[in-house]
JSON list of C-alpha atoms in Angstrom, two decimals:
[
{"chain": "A", "resi": 25, "resn": "MET", "atom": "CA", "xyz": [-0.22, 0.10, 0.03]},
{"chain": "A", "resi": 26, "resn": "LEU", "atom": "CA", "xyz": [2.43, 2.56, 0.77]},
{"chain": "A", "resi": 27, "resn": "ALA", "atom": "CA", "xyz": [5.72, 1.05, -0.39]},
{"chain": "A", "resi": 28, "resn": "ASP", "atom": "CA", "xyz": [4.82, 3.71, -3.14]},
{"chain": "A", "resi": 29, "resn": "GLN", "atom": "CA", "xyz": [4.69, 6.61, -0.72]},
{"chain": "A", "resi": 30, "resn": "PHE", "atom": "CA", "xyz": [8.73, 8.40, -0.42]},
{"chain": "A", "resi": 31, "resn": "GLY", "atom": "CA", "xyz": [7.29, 11.12, 2.32]},
{"chain": "A", "resi": 32, "resn": "PHE", "atom": "CA", "xyz": [6.97, 10.46, 6.11]},
{"chain": "A", "resi": 33, "resn": "ARG", "atom": "CA", "xyz": [8.53, 6.81, 5.73]},
{"chain": "A", "resi": 34, "resn": "PRO", "atom": "CA", "xyz": [11.54, 6.34, 8.10]},
{"chain": "A", "resi": 35, "resn": "TYR", "atom": "CA", "xyz": [13.21, 5.62, 4.94]},
{"chain": "A", "resi": 36, "resn": "GLY", "atom": "CA", "xyz": [11.53, 7.80, 2.43]},
{"chain": "A", "resi": 37, "resn": "SER", "atom": "CA", "xyz": [13.06, 11.81, 1.38]},
{"chain": "A", "resi": 38, "resn": "THR", "atom": "CA", "xyz": [12.94, 13.87, -1.69]},
{"chain": "A", "resi": 39, "resn": "GLN", "atom": "CA", "xyz": [16.93, 12.31, -2.35]},
{"chain": "A", "resi": 40, "resn": "CYS", "atom": "CA", "xyz": [15.23, 9.06, -2.44]},
{"chain": "A", "resi": 41, "resn": "ALA", "atom": "CA", "xyz": [12.25, 9.28, -4.88]},
{"chain": "A", "resi": 42, "resn": "LEU", "atom": "CA", "xyz": [13.94, 12.09, -6.72]},
{"chain": "A", "resi": 43, "resn": "THR", "atom": "CA", "xyz": [16.74, 8.43, -7.38]},
{"chain": "A", "resi": 44, "resn": "ASN", "atom": "CA", "xyz": [14.18, 6.28, -7.47]},
{"chain": "A", "resi": 45, "resn": "MET", "atom": "CA", "xyz": [11.91, 8.35, -10.23]},
{"chain": "A", "resi": 46, "resn": "LEU", "atom": "CA", "xyz": [15.01, 8.70, -12.06]},
{"chain": "A", "resi": 47, "resn": "HIS", "atom": "CA", "xyz": [16.48, 5.10, -11.81]},
{"chain": "A", "resi": 48, "resn": "HIS", "atom": "CA", "xyz": [13.00, 4.11, -13.37]},
{"chain": "A", "resi": 49, "resn": "ALA", "atom": "CA", "xyz": [13.32, 6.74, -16.87]},
{"chain": "A", "resi": 50, "resn": "THR", "atom": "CA", "xyz": [16.57, 5.65, -17.30]},
{"chain": "A", "resi": 51, "resn": "THR", "atom": "CA", "xyz": [16.04, 1.82, -17.27]},
{"chain": "A", "resi": 52, "resn": "MET", "atom": "CA", "xyz": [12.38, 3.44, -19.60]},
{"chain": "A", "resi": 53, "resn": "LEU", "atom": "CA", "xyz": [14.20, 5.28, -21.92]},
{"chain": "A", "resi": 54, "resn": "GLU", "atom": "CA", "xyz": [17.12, 1.53, -22.78]},
{"chain": "A", "resi": 55, "resn": "ASN", "atom": "CA", "xyz": [12.77, 0.58, -23.95]},
{"chain": "A", "resi": 56, "resn": "CYS", "atom": "CA", "xyz": [11.39, 3.80, -25.68]},
{"chain": "A", "resi": 57, "resn": "ASP", "atom": "CA", "xyz": [12.64, 6.70, -27.63]},
{"chain": "A", "resi": 58, "resn": "TYR", "atom": "CA", "xyz": [11.02, 9.19, -24.33]},
{"chain": "A", "resi": 59, "resn": "VAL", "atom": "CA", "xyz": [8.83, 9.00, -21.59]},
{"chain": "A", "resi": 60, "resn": "ARG", "atom": "CA", "xyz": [6.29, 11.51, -20.33]},
{"chain": "A", "resi": 61, "resn": "CYS", "atom": "CA", "xyz": [5.50, 12.44, -16.72]},
{"chain": "A", "resi": 62, "resn": "LEU", "atom": "CA", "xyz": [2.79, 13.76, -15.33]},
{"chain": "A", "resi": 63, "resn": "MET", "atom": "CA", "xyz": [4.00, 15.61, -12.66]},
{"chain": "A", "resi": 64, "resn": "ILE", "atom": "CA", "xyz": [1.17, 16.63, -10.03]},
{"chain": "A", "resi": 65, "resn": "ASP", "atom": "CA", "xyz": [0.65, 18.37, -6.87]},
{"chain": "A", "resi": 66, "resn": "PHE", "atom": "CA", "xyz": [-2.88, 18.11, -4.56]},
{"chain": "A", "resi": 67, "resn": "SER", "atom": "CA", "xyz": [-2.53, 21.82, -3.42]},
{"chain": "A", "resi": 68, "resn": "ARG", "atom": "CA", "xyz": [-4.17, 21.75, -0.39]},
{"chain": "A", "resi": 69, "resn": "ALA", "atom": "CA", "xyz": [-4.51, 18.16, 0.09]},
{"chain": "A", "resi": 70, "resn": "PHE", "atom": "CA", "xyz": [-4.29, 17.62, 3.58]},
{"chain": "A", "resi": 71, "resn": "ASP", "atom": "CA", "xyz": [-7.17, 19.96, 3.71]},
{"chain": "A", "resi": 72, "resn": "ILE", "atom": "CA", "xyz": [-9.96, 18.11, 1.34]},
{"chain": "A", "resi": 73, "resn": "VAL", "atom": "CA", "xyz": [-9.72, 14.93, 2.33]},
{"chain": "A", "resi": 74, "resn": "ASP", "atom": "CA", "xyz": [-12.65, 13.82, 3.05]},
{"chain": "A", "resi": 75, "resn": "HIS", "atom": "CA", "xyz": [-13.07, 12.76, 6.31]},
{"chain": "A", "resi": 76, "resn": "PRO", "atom": "CA", "xyz": [-15.74, 9.27, 6.00]},
{"chain": "A", "resi": 77, "resn": "VAL", "atom": "CA", "xyz": [-14.09, 8.17, 3.12]},
{"chain": "A", "resi": 78, "resn": "LEU", "atom": "CA", "xyz": [-11.50, 8.68, 5.92]},
{"chain": "A", "resi": 79, "resn": "LEU", "atom": "CA", "xyz": [-13.00, 7.12, 8.70]},
{"chain": "A", "resi": 80, "resn": "ALA", "atom": "CA", "xyz": [-13.67, 3.67, 5.75]},
{"chain": "A", "resi": 81, "resn": "LYS", "atom": "CA", "xyz": [-9.97, 3.65, 5.07]},
{"chain": "A", "resi": 82, "resn": "LEU", "atom": "CA", "xyz": [-9.31, 3.45, 8.52]},
{"chain": "A", "resi": 83, "resn": "SER", "atom": "CA", "xyz": [-11.58, 0.93, 9.66]},
{"chain": "A", "resi": 84, "resn": "GLN", "atom": "CA", "xyz": [-10.28, -1.78, 7.02]},
{"chain": "A", "resi": 85, "resn": "LEU", "atom": "CA", "xyz": [-6.58, -0.36, 9.16]},
{"chain": "A", "resi": 86, "resn": "ASP", "atom": "CA", "xyz": [-5.74, -3.24, 11.88]},
{"chain": "A", "resi": 87, "resn": "LEU", "atom": "CA", "xyz": [-5.82, -0.04, 14.20]},
{"chain": "A", "resi": 88, "resn": "PRO", "atom": "CA", "xyz": [-6.97, -0.65, 17.61]},
{"chain": "A", "resi": 89, "resn": "GLU", "atom": "CA", "xyz": [-10.33, 0.53, 17.82]},
{"chain": "A", "resi": 90, "resn": "CYS", "atom": "CA", "xyz": [-9.52, 3.56, 21.03]},
{"chain": "A", "resi": 91, "resn": "ILE", "atom": "CA", "xyz": [-6.64, 4.64, 18.49]},
{"chain": "A", "resi": 92, "resn": "GLN", "atom": "CA", "xyz": [-9.37, 5.24, 15.85]},
{"chain": "A", "resi": 93, "resn": "ASN", "atom": "CA", "xyz": [-12.52, 6.78, 18.48]},
{"chain": "A", "resi": 94, "resn": "TRP", "atom": "CA", "xyz": [-8.43, 8.86, 19.07]},
{"chain": "A", "resi": 95, "resn": "ILE", "atom": "CA", "xyz": [-8.89, 10.79, 15.38]},
{"chain": "A", "resi": 96, "resn": "VAL", "atom": "CA", "xyz": [-12.65, 10.63, 15.08]},
{"chain": "A", "resi": 97, "resn": "SER", "atom": "CA", "xyz": [-12.63, 12.32, 18.07]},
{"chain": "A", "resi": 98, "resn": "PHE", "atom": "CA", "xyz": [-9.64, 14.59, 16.63]},
{"chain": "A", "resi": 99, "resn": "LEU", "atom": "CA", "xyz": [-11.16, 14.93, 13.09]},
{"chain": "A", "resi": 100, "resn": "VAL", "atom": "CA", "xyz": [-15.14, 16.35, 14.55]},
{"chain": "A", "resi": 101, "resn": "GLY", "atom": "CA", "xyz": [-14.67, 19.55, 15.33]},
{"chain": "A", "resi": 102, "resn": "HIS", "atom": "CA", "xyz": [-11.48, 19.80, 15.04]},
{"chain": "A", "resi": 103, "resn": "CYS", "atom": "CA", "xyz": [-11.08, 23.46, 13.37]},
{"chain": "A", "resi": 104, "resn": "GLN", "atom": "CA", "xyz": [-7.99, 25.88, 12.60]},
{"chain": "A", "resi": 105, "resn": "SER", "atom": "CA", "xyz": [-8.44, 30.13, 12.95]},
{"chain": "A", "resi": 106, "resn": "VAL", "atom": "CA", "xyz": [-6.17, 32.86, 11.70]},
{"chain": "A", "resi": 107, "resn": "LYS", "atom": "CA", "xyz": [-7.93, 36.10, 12.91]},
{"chain": "A", "resi": 108, "resn": "THR", "atom": "CA", "xyz": [-6.94, 39.69, 11.72]},
{"chain": "A", "resi": 109, "resn": "ASP", "atom": "CA", "xyz": [-7.49, 43.29, 12.22]},
{"chain": "A", "resi": 110, "resn": "CYS", "atom": "CA", "xyz": [-8.56, 42.23, 8.05]},
{"chain": "A", "resi": 111, "resn": "PHE", "atom": "CA", "xyz": [-9.87, 38.53, 8.05]},
{"chain": "A", "resi": 112, "resn": "HIS", "atom": "CA", "xyz": [-11.25, 36.00, 9.80]},
{"chain": "A", "resi": 113, "resn": "LEU", "atom": "CA", "xyz": [-10.66, 32.02, 8.37]},
{"chain": "A", "resi": 114, "resn": "SER", "atom": "CA", "xyz": [-11.59, 29.28, 9.48]},
{"chain": "A", "resi": 115, "resn": "SER", "atom": "CA", "xyz": [-10.34, 26.72, 8.31]},
{"chain": "A", "resi": 116, "resn": "THR", "atom": "CA", "xyz": [-11.20, 21.96, 9.53]},
{"chain": "A", "resi": 117, "resn": "SER", "atom": "CA", "xyz": [-7.62, 21.33, 8.15]},
{"chain": "A", "resi": 118, "resn": "THR", "atom": "CA", "xyz": [-5.81, 19.16, 9.77]},
{"chain": "A", "resi": 119, "resn": "GLU", "atom": "CA", "xyz": [-1.72, 20.25, 8.26]},
{"chain": "A", "resi": 120, "resn": "GLY", "atom": "CA", "xyz": [0.35, 21.36, 10.84]},
{"chain": "A", "resi": 121, "resn": "SER", "atom": "CA", "xyz": [-0.69, 18.61, 13.08]},
{"chain": "A", "resi": 122, "resn": "GLY", "atom": "CA", "xyz": [1.79, 15.95, 13.91]},
{"chain": "A", "resi": 123, "resn": "VAL", "atom": "CA", "xyz": [-1.39, 13.27, 12.20]},
{"chain": "A", "resi": 124, "resn": "GLY", "atom": "CA", "xyz": [-2.52, 14.88, 9.41]},
{"chain": "A", "resi": 125, "resn": "PRO", "atom": "CA", "xyz": [0.36, 13.70, 7.42]},
{"chain": "A", "resi": 126, "resn": "MET", "atom": "CA", "xyz": [-0.18, 9.96, 8.18]},
{"chain": "A", "resi": 127, "resn": "LEU", "atom": "CA", "xyz": [-3.88, 10.45, 7.53]},
{"chain": "A", "resi": 128, "resn": "TYR", "atom": "CA", "xyz": [-3.33, 12.12, 3.72]},
{"chain": "A", "resi": 129, "resn": "ILE", "atom": "CA", "xyz": [-1.54, 9.58, 3.25]},
{"chain": "A", "resi": 130, "resn": "VAL", "atom": "CA", "xyz": [-3.97, 7.14, 5.22]},
{"chain": "A", "resi": 131, "resn": "MET", "atom": "CA", "xyz": [-6.07, 8.18, 2.81]},
{"chain": "A", "resi": 132, "resn": "GLU", "atom": "CA", "xyz": [-4.50, 8.24, -1.31]},
{"chain": "A", "resi": 133, "resn": "GLY", "atom": "CA", "xyz": [-2.29, 5.12, -0.16]},
{"chain": "A", "resi": 134, "resn": "ASP", "atom": "CA", "xyz": [-4.66, 3.03, -2.83]},
{"chain": "A", "resi": 135, "resn": "LEU", "atom": "CA", "xyz": [-4.31, 5.52, -5.75]},
{"chain": "A", "resi": 136, "resn": "HIS", "atom": "CA", "xyz": [-3.08, 2.91, -7.79]},
{"chain": "A", "resi": 137, "resn": "THR", "atom": "CA", "xyz": [-1.76, 3.22, -12.02]},
{"chain": "A", "resi": 138, "resn": "LEU", "atom": "CA", "xyz": [-4.19, 1.83, -14.50]},
{"chain": "A", "resi": 139, "resn": "SER", "atom": "CA", "xyz": [-1.38, -0.14, -16.23]},
{"chain": "A", "resi": 140, "resn": "ARG", "atom": "CA", "xyz": [1.54, -1.58, -15.46]},
{"chain": "A", "resi": 141, "resn": "SER", "atom": "CA", "xyz": [3.70, -0.31, -18.28]},
{"chain": "A", "resi": 142, "resn": "ASN", "atom": "CA", "xyz": [3.71, 2.51, -15.44]},
{"chain": "A", "resi": 143, "resn": "ILE", "atom": "CA", "xyz": [4.41, 4.52, -12.24]},
{"chain": "A", "resi": 144, "resn": "MET", "atom": "CA", "xyz": [3.21, 6.70, -10.26]},
{"chain": "A", "resi": 145, "resn": "PHE", "atom": "CA", "xyz": [5.80, 7.93, -7.32]},
{"chain": "A", "resi": 146, "resn": "LYS", "atom": "CA", "xyz": [4.38, 10.10, -4.31]},
{"chain": "A", "resi": 147, "resn": "TYR", "atom": "CA", "xyz": [6.31, 12.24, -1.84]},
{"chain": "A", "resi": 148, "resn": "VAL", "atom": "CA", "xyz": [3.45, 13.76, 0.45]},
{"chain": "A", "resi": 149, "resn": "ASP", "atom": "CA", "xyz": [1.25, 15.27, -1.60]},
{"chain": "A", "resi": 150, "resn": "ASP", "atom": "CA", "xyz": [3.46, 15.54, -4.79]},
{"chain": "A", "resi": 151, "resn": "THR", "atom": "CA", "xyz": [2.51, 12.65, -7.60]},
{"chain": "A", "resi": 152, "resn": "ASN", "atom": "CA", "xyz": [4.35, 11.35, -9.86]},
{"chain": "A", "resi": 153, "resn": "LEU", "atom": "CA", "xyz": [3.62, 9.09, -13.21]},
{"chain": "A", "resi": 154, "resn": "LEU", "atom": "CA", "xyz": [5.46, 7.40, -15.61]}
]
């Protein structure tokens, strides 16, 4: 599930992700004249996580019930607020929290390619497809 995710992993880093992508691109170039690369930045990805879908995915993991309940209580009513003289902004964001990136990785962990000839690399909210 997380073999293609390089962010927020003990072995993950931007260097590992780029080295892996470069290795696969050069290997593909041995058999083809060109390689196409689609690079997607899921902007504000932590802010747009659909909580019911995320909770359904979490329920499929082998997590103790107390941990699942803690995550539910974290997501329900969790609010981030910024106030200045000019504006007031509220969000249900988990970005900046310790658990937010892990929840995003669970959310997009089942994102995969449709063709075996494609290779996907993920680094936090960036997804690259060769």
